[in-house]
């Protein structure tokens, strides 16, 4: 079939990733529920992963996909620890709205 | 317009709309379901790139493990109600303005950059099968691979510690 980018073009994937990343940024800024903020961070990570794979196909090189594996490992660790922290916060405060978490405010 | 391009546009529309609905929907459980759809469509993009192993790992790790964690936490906190008070109007307006600005700036940067014209090379060499990926991962990226395993181990220990401390405190 040849290189898939011949038919799609790397620009389309760049624009898709940019839009996905911006939606993630928007979610972090817009919502106050900490779980949704976490989901937005996952969306941003996925946008970057998608661009990694696109450029890996562009250069016909496997290393971009290796980086995606590492990013997945980091995302999994982040979600595990972050959700444990959220559960602990919820037990102590009774809510996970990030506006109420002012303990670290200077 | 070729078939691949049509598939790409459909997948992109699903990805972007479900990602937006993840943020926009009120109930966290609906957000989780939309996020699962978003992850599946991204796995479809990986399949479009012929990266089958990556698509499988993505479905297993993201749609499987991480979303189960999210759902479990949502259920544990009993968040399935709409008592979320919205942020003040100025904050929401600021978020929307920042979103539009970032989108415009980044897209215009990439539009004005030198575009890759002409044919994309296809060397014909197998570069993304499990065999090649495993060789690259365990030859060139051996040390980061081990670090990733240590990271996962430490994360597991940290999670256990975080939830255990709470019990002994009571």
PDB file of C-alpha atoms in Angstrom:
ATOM      1  CA  UNK A   1       0.000   0.000   0.000  1.00  0.00           C
ATOM      2  CA  UNK A   2       3.012   2.252   0.339  1.00  0.00           C
ATOM      3  CA  UNK A   3       3.439   4.897   2.933  1.00  0.00           C
ATOM      4  CA  UNK A   4       0.111   5.847   4.467  1.00  0.00           C
ATOM      5  CA  UNK A   5       1.213   9.461   4.719  1.00  0.00           C
ATOM      6  CA  UNK A   6       1.191   9.700   0.934  1.00  0.00           C
ATOM      7  CA  UNK A   7      -2.570   9.690   1.116  1.00  0.00           C
ATOM      8  CA  UNK A   8      -3.150  11.599   4.331  1.00  0.00           C
ATOM      9  CA  UNK A   9      -0.189  13.903   4.761  1.00  0.00           C
ATOM     10  CA  UNK A  10       1.703  14.672   7.933  1.00  0.00           C
ATOM     11  CA  UNK A  11       0.091  18.112   8.168  1.00  0.00           C
ATOM     12  CA  UNK A  12      -3.335  16.638   8.839  1.00  0.00           C
ATOM     13  CA  UNK A  13      -1.959  14.619  11.717  1.00  0.00           C
ATOM     14  CA  UNK A  14      -0.140  17.644  13.113  1.00  0.00           C
ATOM     15  CA  UNK A  15      -3.377  19.638  13.080  1.00  0.00           C
ATOM     16  CA  UNK A  16      -5.317  16.777  14.674  1.00  0.00           C
ATOM     17  CA  UNK A  17      -2.744  16.465  17.440  1.00  0.00           C
ATOM     18  CA  UNK A  18      -2.678  20.213  18.035  1.00  0.00           C
ATOM     19  CA  UNK A  19      -6.450  20.346  18.339  1.00  0.00           C
ATOM     20  CA  UNK A  20      -6.519  17.344  20.664  1.00  0.00           C
ATOM     21  CA  UNK A  21      -3.807  18.885  22.828  1.00  0.00           C
ATOM     22  CA  UNK A  22      -5.684  22.186  22.971  1.00  0.00           C
ATOM     23  CA  UNK A  23      -8.854  20.387  24.031  1.00  0.00           C
ATOM     24  CA  UNK A  24      -6.826  18.838  26.852  1.00  0.00           C
ATOM     25  CA  UNK A  25      -5.519  22.246  27.930  1.00  0.00           C
ATOM     26  CA  UNK A  26      -9.061  23.592  27.783  1.00  0.00           C
ATOM     27  CA  UNK A  27     -10.279  20.792  30.032  1.00  0.00           C
ATOM     28  CA  UNK A  28      -7.611  21.488  32.625  1.00  0.00           C
ATOM     29  CA  UNK A  29      -8.558  25.159  32.685  1.00  0.00           C
ATOM     30  CA  UNK A  30     -12.318  24.792  32.411  1.00  0.00           C
ATOM     31  CA  UNK A  31     -13.344  22.062  34.819  1.00  0.00           C
ATOM     32  CA  UNK A  32     -12.994  22.035  38.559  1.00  0.00           C
ATOM     33  CA  UNK A  33     -13.539  18.334  39.092  1.00  0.00           C
ATOM     34  CA  UNK A  34     -10.101  16.833  39.683  1.00  0.00           C
ATOM     35  CA  UNK A  35     -10.932  13.567  37.923  1.00  0.00           C
ATOM     36  CA  UNK A  36     -11.900  15.398  34.738  1.00  0.00           C
ATOM     37  CA  UNK A  37      -8.642  17.329  35.004  1.00  0.00           C
ATOM     38  CA  UNK A  38      -6.836  13.982  35.101  1.00  0.00           C
ATOM     39  CA  UNK A  39      -8.753  12.836  32.041  1.00  0.00           C
ATOM     40  CA  UNK A  40      -7.709  16.012  30.237  1.00  0.00           C
ATOM     41  CA  UNK A  41      -4.085  15.258  31.040  1.00  0.00           C
ATOM     42  CA  UNK A  42      -4.591  11.815  29.520  1.00  0.00           C
ATOM     43  CA  UNK A  43      -5.999  13.447  26.382  1.00  0.00           C
ATOM     44  CA  UNK A  44      -2.920  15.661  26.119  1.00  0.00           C
ATOM     45  CA  UNK A  45      -0.613  12.654  26.534  1.00  0.00           C
ATOM     46  CA  UNK A  46      -2.532  10.846  23.815  1.00  0.00           C
ATOM     47  CA  UNK A  47      -2.181  13.787  21.439  1.00  0.00           C
ATOM     48  CA  UNK A  48       1.573  13.675  21.887  1.00  0.00           C
ATOM     49  CA  UNK A  49       1.626   9.896  21.442  1.00  0.00           C
ATOM     50  CA  UNK A  50      -0.301  10.222  18.192  1.00  0.00           C
ATOM     51  CA  UNK A  51       2.230  12.717  16.871  1.00  0.00           C
ATOM     52  CA  UNK A  52       5.072  10.408  17.920  1.00  0.00           C
ATOM     53  CA  UNK A  53       3.581   7.586  15.868  1.00  0.00           C
ATOM     54  CA  UNK A  54       2.947   9.904  12.908  1.00  0.00           C
ATOM     55  CA  UNK A  55       6.568  11.020  12.823  1.00  0.00           C
ATOM     56  CA  UNK A  56       7.737   7.475  13.370  1.00  0.00           C
ATOM     57  CA  UNK A  57       5.885   6.559  10.176  1.00  0.00           C
ATOM     58  CA  UNK A  58       7.251   9.630   8.414  1.00  0.00           C
ATOM     59  CA  UNK A  59      10.855   8.681   9.173  1.00  0.00           C
ATOM     60  CA  UNK A  60      10.232   4.916   8.876  1.00  0.00           C
ATOM     61  CA  UNK A  61      11.859   4.465  12.236  1.00  0.00           C
ATOM     62  CA  UNK A  62      10.770   2.479  15.276  1.00  0.00           C
ATOM     63  CA  UNK A  63      12.124   4.815  17.929  1.00  0.00           C
ATOM     64  CA  UNK A  64       9.056   7.048  18.016  1.00  0.00           C
ATOM     65  CA  UNK A  65       6.949   4.052  18.942  1.00  0.00           C
ATOM     66  CA  UNK A  66       9.399   3.106  21.695  1.00  0.00           C
ATOM     67  CA  UNK A  67       8.899   6.542  23.205  1.00  0.00           C
ATOM     68  CA  UNK A  68       5.159   5.952  23.095  1.00  0.00           C
ATOM     69  CA  UNK A  69       5.671   2.874  25.260  1.00  0.00           C
ATOM     70  CA  UNK A  70       7.609   4.877  27.824  1.00  0.00           C
ATOM     71  CA  UNK A  71       4.999   7.606  27.821  1.00  0.00           C
ATOM     72  CA  UNK A  72       2.322   4.961  28.396  1.00  0.00           C
ATOM     73  CA  UNK A  73       4.271   3.582  31.365  1.00  0.00           C
ATOM     74  CA  UNK A  74       4.596   7.051  32.852  1.00  0.00           C
ATOM     75  CA  UNK A  75       0.894   7.733  32.267  1.00  0.00           C
ATOM     76  CA  UNK A  76      -0.090   4.501  33.976  1.00  0.00           C
ATOM     77  CA  UNK A  77       2.094   5.260  36.995  1.00  0.00           C
ATOM     78  CA  UNK A  78       0.778   8.821  37.131  1.00  0.00           C
ATOM     79  CA  UNK A  79      -2.838   7.702  37.071  1.00  0.00           C
ATOM     80  CA  UNK A  80      -2.279   5.074  39.756  1.00  0.00           C
ATOM     81  CA  UNK A  81      -0.590   7.444  42.192  1.00  0.00           C
ATOM     82  CA  UNK A  82      -2.766  10.429  41.306  1.00  0.00           C
ATOM     83  CA  UNK A  83      -6.023   8.598  41.811  1.00  0.00           C
ATOM     84  CA  UNK A  84      -4.777   7.197  45.111  1.00  0.00           C
ATOM     85  CA  UNK A  85      -4.000  10.743  46.214  1.00  0.00           C
ATOM     86  CA  UNK A  86      -7.450  11.868  45.051  1.00  0.00           C
ATOM     87  CA  UNK A  87      -9.158   9.102  47.017  1.00  0.00           C
ATOM     88  CA  UNK A  88      -7.144  10.070  50.071  1.00  0.00           C
ATOM     89  CA  UNK A  89      -8.103  13.738  49.611  1.00  0.00           C
ATOM     90  CA  UNK A  90     -11.738  12.781  49.164  1.00  0.00           C
ATOM     91  CA  UNK A  91     -11.689  10.819  52.405  1.00  0.00           C
ATOM     92  CA  UNK A  92     -10.215  13.748  54.279  1.00  0.00           C
ATOM     93  CA  UNK A  93     -12.088  16.661  52.754  1.00  0.00           C
ATOM     94  CA  UNK A  94     -15.210  15.074  51.326  1.00  0.00           C
ATOM     95  CA  UNK A  95     -14.808  16.675  47.917  1.00  0.00           C
ATOM     96  CA  UNK A  96     -12.334  16.755  45.053  1.00  0.00           C
ATOM     97  CA  UNK A  97     -13.050  20.181  43.667  1.00  0.00           C
ATOM     98  CA  UNK A  98      -9.718  21.731  42.942  1.00  0.00           C
ATOM     99  CA  UNK A  99     -10.867  25.144  44.089  1.00  0.00           C
ATOM    100  CA  UNK A 100     -11.127  23.810  47.613  1.00  0.00           C
ATOM    101  CA  UNK A 101      -7.639  22.326  47.689  1.00  0.00           C
ATOM    102  CA  UNK A 102      -5.864  25.357  49.044  1.00  0.00           C
ATOM    103  CA  UNK A 103      -3.501  23.615  51.416  1.00  0.00           C
ATOM    104  CA  UNK A 104      -0.540  24.154  49.146  1.00  0.00           C
ATOM    105  CA  UNK A 105      -1.311  27.790  48.569  1.00  0.00           C
ATOM    106  CA  UNK A 106       1.617  29.890  49.669  1.00  0.00           C
TER     107      UNK A 106
ATOM    108  CA  UNK B   1     -10.641  11.412  -2.254  1.00  0.00           C
ATOM    109  CA  UNK B   2      -9.223   8.063  -1.313  1.00  0.00           C
ATOM    110  CA  UNK B   3     -10.735   5.626   1.132  1.00  0.00           C
ATOM    111  CA  UNK B   4      -7.930   6.104   3.635  1.00  0.00           C
ATOM    112  CA  UNK B   5      -8.551   9.839   3.728  1.00  0.00           C
ATOM    113  CA  UNK B   6     -12.268   9.311   4.370  1.00  0.00           C
ATOM    114  CA  UNK B   7     -11.459   6.893   7.194  1.00  0.00           C
ATOM    115  CA  UNK B   8      -9.015   9.425   8.589  1.00  0.00           C
ATOM    116  CA  UNK B   9     -11.583  12.198   8.584  1.00  0.00           C
ATOM    117  CA  UNK B  10     -14.239  10.035  10.247  1.00  0.00           C
ATOM    118  CA  UNK B  11     -11.790   8.867  12.907  1.00  0.00           C
ATOM    119  CA  UNK B  12     -10.595  12.418  13.522  1.00  0.00           C
ATOM    120  CA  UNK B  13     -14.146  13.673  13.895  1.00  0.00           C
ATOM    121  CA  UNK B  14     -14.873  10.913  16.416  1.00  0.00           C
ATOM    122  CA  UNK B  15     -11.638  11.621  18.303  1.00  0.00           C
ATOM    123  CA  UNK B  16     -12.139  15.368  18.576  1.00  0.00           C
ATOM    124  CA  UNK B  17     -15.847  15.260  19.350  1.00  0.00           C
ATOM    125  CA  UNK B  18     -15.522  12.587  22.045  1.00  0.00           C
ATOM    126  CA  UNK B  19     -12.548  14.417  23.568  1.00  0.00           C
ATOM    127  CA  UNK B  20     -14.622  17.577  23.716  1.00  0.00           C
ATOM    128  CA  UNK B  21     -17.627  15.740  25.141  1.00  0.00           C
ATOM    129  CA  UNK B  22     -15.340  14.236  27.800  1.00  0.00           C
ATOM    130  CA  UNK B  23     -14.706  17.716  29.072  1.00  0.00           C
ATOM    131  CA  UNK B  24     -18.143  19.106  28.444  1.00  0.00           C
ATOM    132  CA  UNK B  25     -20.439  16.442  29.914  1.00  0.00           C
ATOM    133  CA  UNK B  26     -21.623  17.058  33.433  1.00  0.00           C
ATOM    134  CA  UNK B  27     -21.556  13.591  34.922  1.00  0.00           C
ATOM    135  CA  UNK B  28     -18.083  12.089  35.429  1.00  0.00           C
ATOM    136  CA  UNK B  29     -19.360   8.679  34.386  1.00  0.00           C
ATOM    137  CA  UNK B  30     -20.366  10.050  30.974  1.00  0.00           C
ATOM    138  CA  UNK B  31     -16.940  11.645  30.699  1.00  0.00           C
ATOM    139  CA  UNK B  32     -15.337   8.265  31.310  1.00  0.00           C
ATOM    140  CA  UNK B  33     -17.450   6.610  28.625  1.00  0.00           C
ATOM    141  CA  UNK B  34     -16.626   9.328  26.090  1.00  0.00           C
ATOM    142  CA  UNK B  35     -12.961   9.011  26.987  1.00  0.00           C
ATOM    143  CA  UNK B  36     -13.095   5.275  26.245  1.00  0.00           C
ATOM    144  CA  UNK B  37     -14.518   6.089  22.809  1.00  0.00           C
ATOM    145  CA  UNK B  38     -11.765   8.650  22.275  1.00  0.00           C
ATOM    146  CA  UNK B  39      -9.099   6.087  23.158  1.00  0.00           C
ATOM    147  CA  UNK B  40     -10.595   3.528  20.797  1.00  0.00           C
ATOM    148  CA  UNK B  41     -10.588   6.009  17.931  1.00  0.00           C
ATOM    149  CA  UNK B  42      -6.939   6.816  18.660  1.00  0.00           C
ATOM    150  CA  UNK B  43      -6.235   3.087  18.480  1.00  0.00           C
ATOM    151  CA  UNK B  44      -7.937   3.255  15.081  1.00  0.00           C
ATOM    152  CA  UNK B  45      -5.440   5.925  14.057  1.00  0.00           C
ATOM    153  CA  UNK B  46      -2.621   3.621  15.121  1.00  0.00           C
ATOM    154  CA  UNK B  47      -4.126   0.851  13.008  1.00  0.00           C
ATOM    155  CA  UNK B  48      -4.227   3.300  10.109  1.00  0.00           C
ATOM    156  CA  UNK B  49      -0.472   3.685  10.555  1.00  0.00           C
ATOM    157  CA  UNK B  50      -0.192  -0.100  10.449  1.00  0.00           C
ATOM    158  CA  UNK B  51       1.185  -0.136  14.000  1.00  0.00           C
ATOM    159  CA  UNK B  52      -0.832  -3.102  15.180  1.00  0.00           C
ATOM    160  CA  UNK B  53       1.154  -3.889  18.290  1.00  0.00           C
ATOM    161  CA  UNK B  54       0.942  -0.318  19.485  1.00  0.00           C
ATOM    162  CA  UNK B  55      -2.803  -0.266  18.878  1.00  0.00           C
ATOM    163  CA  UNK B  56      -3.235  -3.431  20.935  1.00  0.00           C
ATOM    164  CA  UNK B  57      -1.081  -2.110  23.770  1.00  0.00           C
ATOM    165  CA  UNK B  58      -2.983   1.167  23.658  1.00  0.00           C
ATOM    166  CA  UNK B  59      -6.348  -0.570  23.941  1.00  0.00           C
ATOM    167  CA  UNK B  60      -5.114  -2.803  26.749  1.00  0.00           C
ATOM    168  CA  UNK B  61      -3.378  -0.097  28.767  1.00  0.00           C
ATOM    169  CA  UNK B  62      -5.600   2.928  28.200  1.00  0.00           C
ATOM    170  CA  UNK B  63      -9.054   1.590  27.437  1.00  0.00           C
ATOM    171  CA  UNK B  64      -8.531  -1.334  29.784  1.00  0.00           C
ATOM    172  CA  UNK B  65      -6.397  -0.549  32.768  1.00  0.00           C
ATOM    173  CA  UNK B  66      -6.495   3.219  33.083  1.00  0.00           C
ATOM    174  CA  UNK B  67     -10.203   3.570  32.385  1.00  0.00           C
ATOM    175  CA  UNK B  68     -10.995   0.834  34.894  1.00  0.00           C
ATOM    176  CA  UNK B  69      -9.014   2.833  37.433  1.00  0.00           C
ATOM    177  CA  UNK B  70     -10.972   5.966  36.585  1.00  0.00           C
ATOM    178  CA  UNK B  71     -14.319   4.201  36.741  1.00  0.00           C
ATOM    179  CA  UNK B  72     -13.373   2.542  39.999  1.00  0.00           C
ATOM    180  CA  UNK B  73     -12.455   5.868  41.534  1.00  0.00           C
ATOM    181  CA  UNK B  74     -15.648   7.527  40.284  1.00  0.00           C
ATOM    182  CA  UNK B  75     -17.714   4.719  41.753  1.00  0.00           C
ATOM    183  CA  UNK B  76     -15.741   4.812  44.993  1.00  0.00           C
ATOM    184  CA  UNK B  77     -16.380   8.506  45.449  1.00  0.00           C
ATOM    185  CA  UNK B  78     -20.009   8.214  44.379  1.00  0.00           C
ATOM    186  CA  UNK B  79     -19.583  11.194  42.098  1.00  0.00           C
ATOM    187  CA  UNK B  80     -22.437  10.320  39.805  1.00  0.00           C
ATOM    188  CA  UNK B  81     -24.466  13.356  40.697  1.00  0.00           C
ATOM    189  CA  UNK B  82     -24.606  16.796  39.201  1.00  0.00           C
ATOM    190  CA  UNK B  83     -23.790  18.842  42.248  1.00  0.00           C
ATOM    191  CA  UNK B  84     -20.766  20.382  40.645  1.00  0.00           C
ATOM    192  CA  UNK B  85     -20.896  24.129  40.983  1.00  0.00           C
ATOM    193  CA  UNK B  86     -19.501  25.870  37.974  1.00  0.00           C
ATOM    194  CA  UNK B  87     -16.492  28.053  38.093  1.00  0.00           C
ATOM    195  CA  UNK B  88     -16.988  31.786  38.045  1.00  0.00           C
ATOM    196  CA  UNK B  89     -17.843  33.206  34.662  1.00  0.00           C
ATOM    197  CA  UNK B  90     -14.551  35.040  34.268  1.00  0.00           C
ATOM    198  CA  UNK B  91     -12.586  31.819  34.757  1.00  0.00           C
ATOM    199  CA  UNK B  92     -14.635  30.012  32.137  1.00  0.00           C
ATOM    200  CA  UNK B  93     -14.278  32.919  29.749  1.00  0.00           C
ATOM    201  CA  UNK B  94     -10.524  32.937  30.325  1.00  0.00           C
ATOM    202  CA  UNK B  95     -10.350  29.217  29.640  1.00  0.00           C
ATOM    203  CA  UNK B  96     -12.224  29.619  26.358  1.00  0.00           C
ATOM    204  CA  UNK B  97     -10.036  32.550  25.292  1.00  0.00           C
ATOM    205  CA  UNK B  98      -6.850  30.635  26.152  1.00  0.00           C
ATOM    206  CA  UNK B  99      -8.129  27.615  24.208  1.00  0.00           C
ATOM    207  CA  UNK B 100      -8.851  29.679  21.109  1.00  0.00           C
ATOM    208  CA  UNK B 101      -5.556  31.554  21.330  1.00  0.00           C
ATOM    209  CA  UNK B 102      -3.440  28.408  21.765  1.00  0.00           C
ATOM    210  CA  UNK B 103      -5.226  26.714  18.869  1.00  0.00           C
ATOM    211  CA  UNK B 104      -4.770  29.683  16.546  1.00  0.00           C
ATOM    212  CA  UNK B 105      -1.134  30.220  17.475  1.00  0.00           C
ATOM    213  CA  UNK B 106      -0.068  26.589  17.169  1.00  0.00           C
ATOM    214  CA  UNK B 107      -1.979  25.941  13.946  1.00  0.00           C
ATOM    215  CA  UNK B 108      -0.660  29.122  12.346  1.00  0.00           C
ATOM    216  CA  UNK B 109       2.876  28.162  13.403  1.00  0.00           C
ATOM    217  CA  UNK B 110       2.507  24.816  11.678  1.00  0.00           C
ATOM    218  CA  UNK B 111       0.828  26.317   8.616  1.00  0.00           C
ATOM    219  CA  UNK B 112       3.627  28.828   8.154  1.00  0.00           C
ATOM    220  CA  UNK B 113       6.369  26.301   8.743  1.00  0.00           C
ATOM    221  CA  UNK B 114       8.000  24.655   5.757  1.00  0.00           C
ATOM    222  CA  UNK B 115       5.663  21.933   4.700  1.00  0.00           C
ATOM    223  CA  UNK B 116       6.897  18.553   3.611  1.00  0.00           C
ATOM    224  CA  UNK B 117       6.143  18.410  -0.067  1.00  0.00           C
ATOM    225  CA  UNK B 118       6.515  15.561  -2.449  1.00  0.00           C
ATOM    226  CA  UNK B 119       6.491  11.846  -1.906  1.00  0.00           C
ATOM    227  CA  UNK B 120       6.975  10.370   1.497  1.00  0.00           C
ATOM    228  CA  UNK B 121       9.608   7.699   1.325  1.00  0.00           C
ATOM    229  CA  UNK B 122       8.679   4.101   1.841  1.00  0.00           C
ATOM    230  CA  UNK B 123      11.832   2.114   2.381  1.00  0.00           C
ATOM    231  CA  UNK B 124      10.001  -1.182   2.450  1.00  0.00           C
ATOM    232  CA  UNK B 125      11.995  -2.206   5.514  1.00  0.00           C
ATOM    233  CA  UNK B 126       9.972  -3.692   8.324  1.00  0.00           C
ATOM    234  CA  UNK B 127      10.267  -1.189  11.136  1.00  0.00           C
ATOM    235  CA  UNK B 128       7.200  -1.598  13.351  1.00  0.00           C
ATOM    236  CA  UNK B 129       6.516  -5.268  13.844  1.00  0.00           C
ATOM    237  CA  UNK B 130       6.759  -6.740  17.335  1.00  0.00           C
ATOM    238  CA  UNK B 131      10.060  -8.357  16.416  1.00  0.00           C
ATOM    239  CA  UNK B 132      11.753  -5.106  15.442  1.00  0.00           C
ATOM    240  CA  UNK B 133      10.187  -3.135  18.298  1.00  0.00           C
ATOM    241  CA  UNK B 134      11.375  -5.701  20.834  1.00  0.00           C
ATOM    242  CA  UNK B 135      14.879  -5.661  19.424  1.00  0.00           C
ATOM    243  CA  UNK B 136      15.091  -1.863  19.519  1.00  0.00           C
ATOM    244  CA  UNK B 137      13.545  -1.734  22.978  1.00  0.00           C
ATOM    245  CA  UNK B 138      15.860  -4.307  24.511  1.00  0.00           C
ATOM    246  CA  UNK B 139      19.049  -3.353  22.680  1.00  0.00           C
ATOM    247  CA  UNK B 140      19.169   0.414  22.443  1.00  0.00           C
ATOM    248  CA  UNK B 141      16.667   1.342  25.161  1.00  0.00           C
ATOM    249  CA  UNK B 142      17.530  -1.269  27.746  1.00  0.00           C
ATOM    250  CA  UNK B 143      18.318   1.176  30.575  1.00  0.00           C
ATOM    251  CA  UNK B 144      15.162   3.327  30.133  1.00  0.00           C
ATOM    252  CA  UNK B 145      13.180   0.085  29.982  1.00  0.00           C
ATOM    253  CA  UNK B 146      14.545  -0.956  33.368  1.00  0.00           C
ATOM    254  CA  UNK B 147      13.886   2.514  34.726  1.00  0.00           C
ATOM    255  CA  UNK B 148      10.294   2.241  33.558  1.00  0.00           C
ATOM    256  CA  UNK B 149       9.939  -1.013  35.461  1.00  0.00           C
ATOM    257  CA  UNK B 150      11.374   0.622  38.579  1.00  0.00           C
ATOM    258  CA  UNK B 151       8.990   3.542  38.093  1.00  0.00           C
ATOM    259  CA  UNK B 152       6.007   1.211  37.909  1.00  0.00           C
ATOM    260  CA  UNK B 153       7.188  -0.666  40.992  1.00  0.00           C
ATOM    261  CA  UNK B 154       7.616   2.550  42.967  1.00  0.00           C
ATOM    262  CA  UNK B 155       4.212   3.785  41.787  1.00  0.00           C
ATOM    263  CA  UNK B 156       2.640   0.543  42.967  1.00  0.00           C
ATOM    264  CA  UNK B 157       4.332   0.823  46.348  1.00  0.00           C
ATOM    265  CA  UNK B 158       3.275   4.447  46.640  1.00  0.00           C
ATOM    266  CA  UNK B 159      -0.335   3.610  45.883  1.00  0.00           C
ATOM    267  CA  UNK B 160      -0.397   0.865  48.471  1.00  0.00           C
ATOM    268  CA  UNK B 161       1.241   3.144  50.999  1.00  0.00           C
ATOM    269  CA  UNK B 162      -1.201   5.980  50.324  1.00  0.00           C
ATOM    270  CA  UNK B 163      -4.229   3.807  50.836  1.00  0.00           C
ATOM    271  CA  UNK B 164      -2.765   1.912  53.774  1.00  0.00           C
ATOM    272  CA  UNK B 165      -1.867   4.962  55.816  1.00  0.00           C
ATOM    273  CA  UNK B 166      -5.483   6.005  55.778  1.00  0.00           C
ATOM    274  CA  UNK B 167      -6.611   2.770  57.373  1.00  0.00           C
ATOM    275  CA  UNK B 168      -4.075   2.828  60.206  1.00  0.00           C
ATOM    276  CA  UNK B 169      -5.003   6.437  60.949  1.00  0.00           C
ATOM    277  CA  UNK B 170      -8.559   5.550  61.807  1.00  0.00           C
TER     278      UNK B 170
END
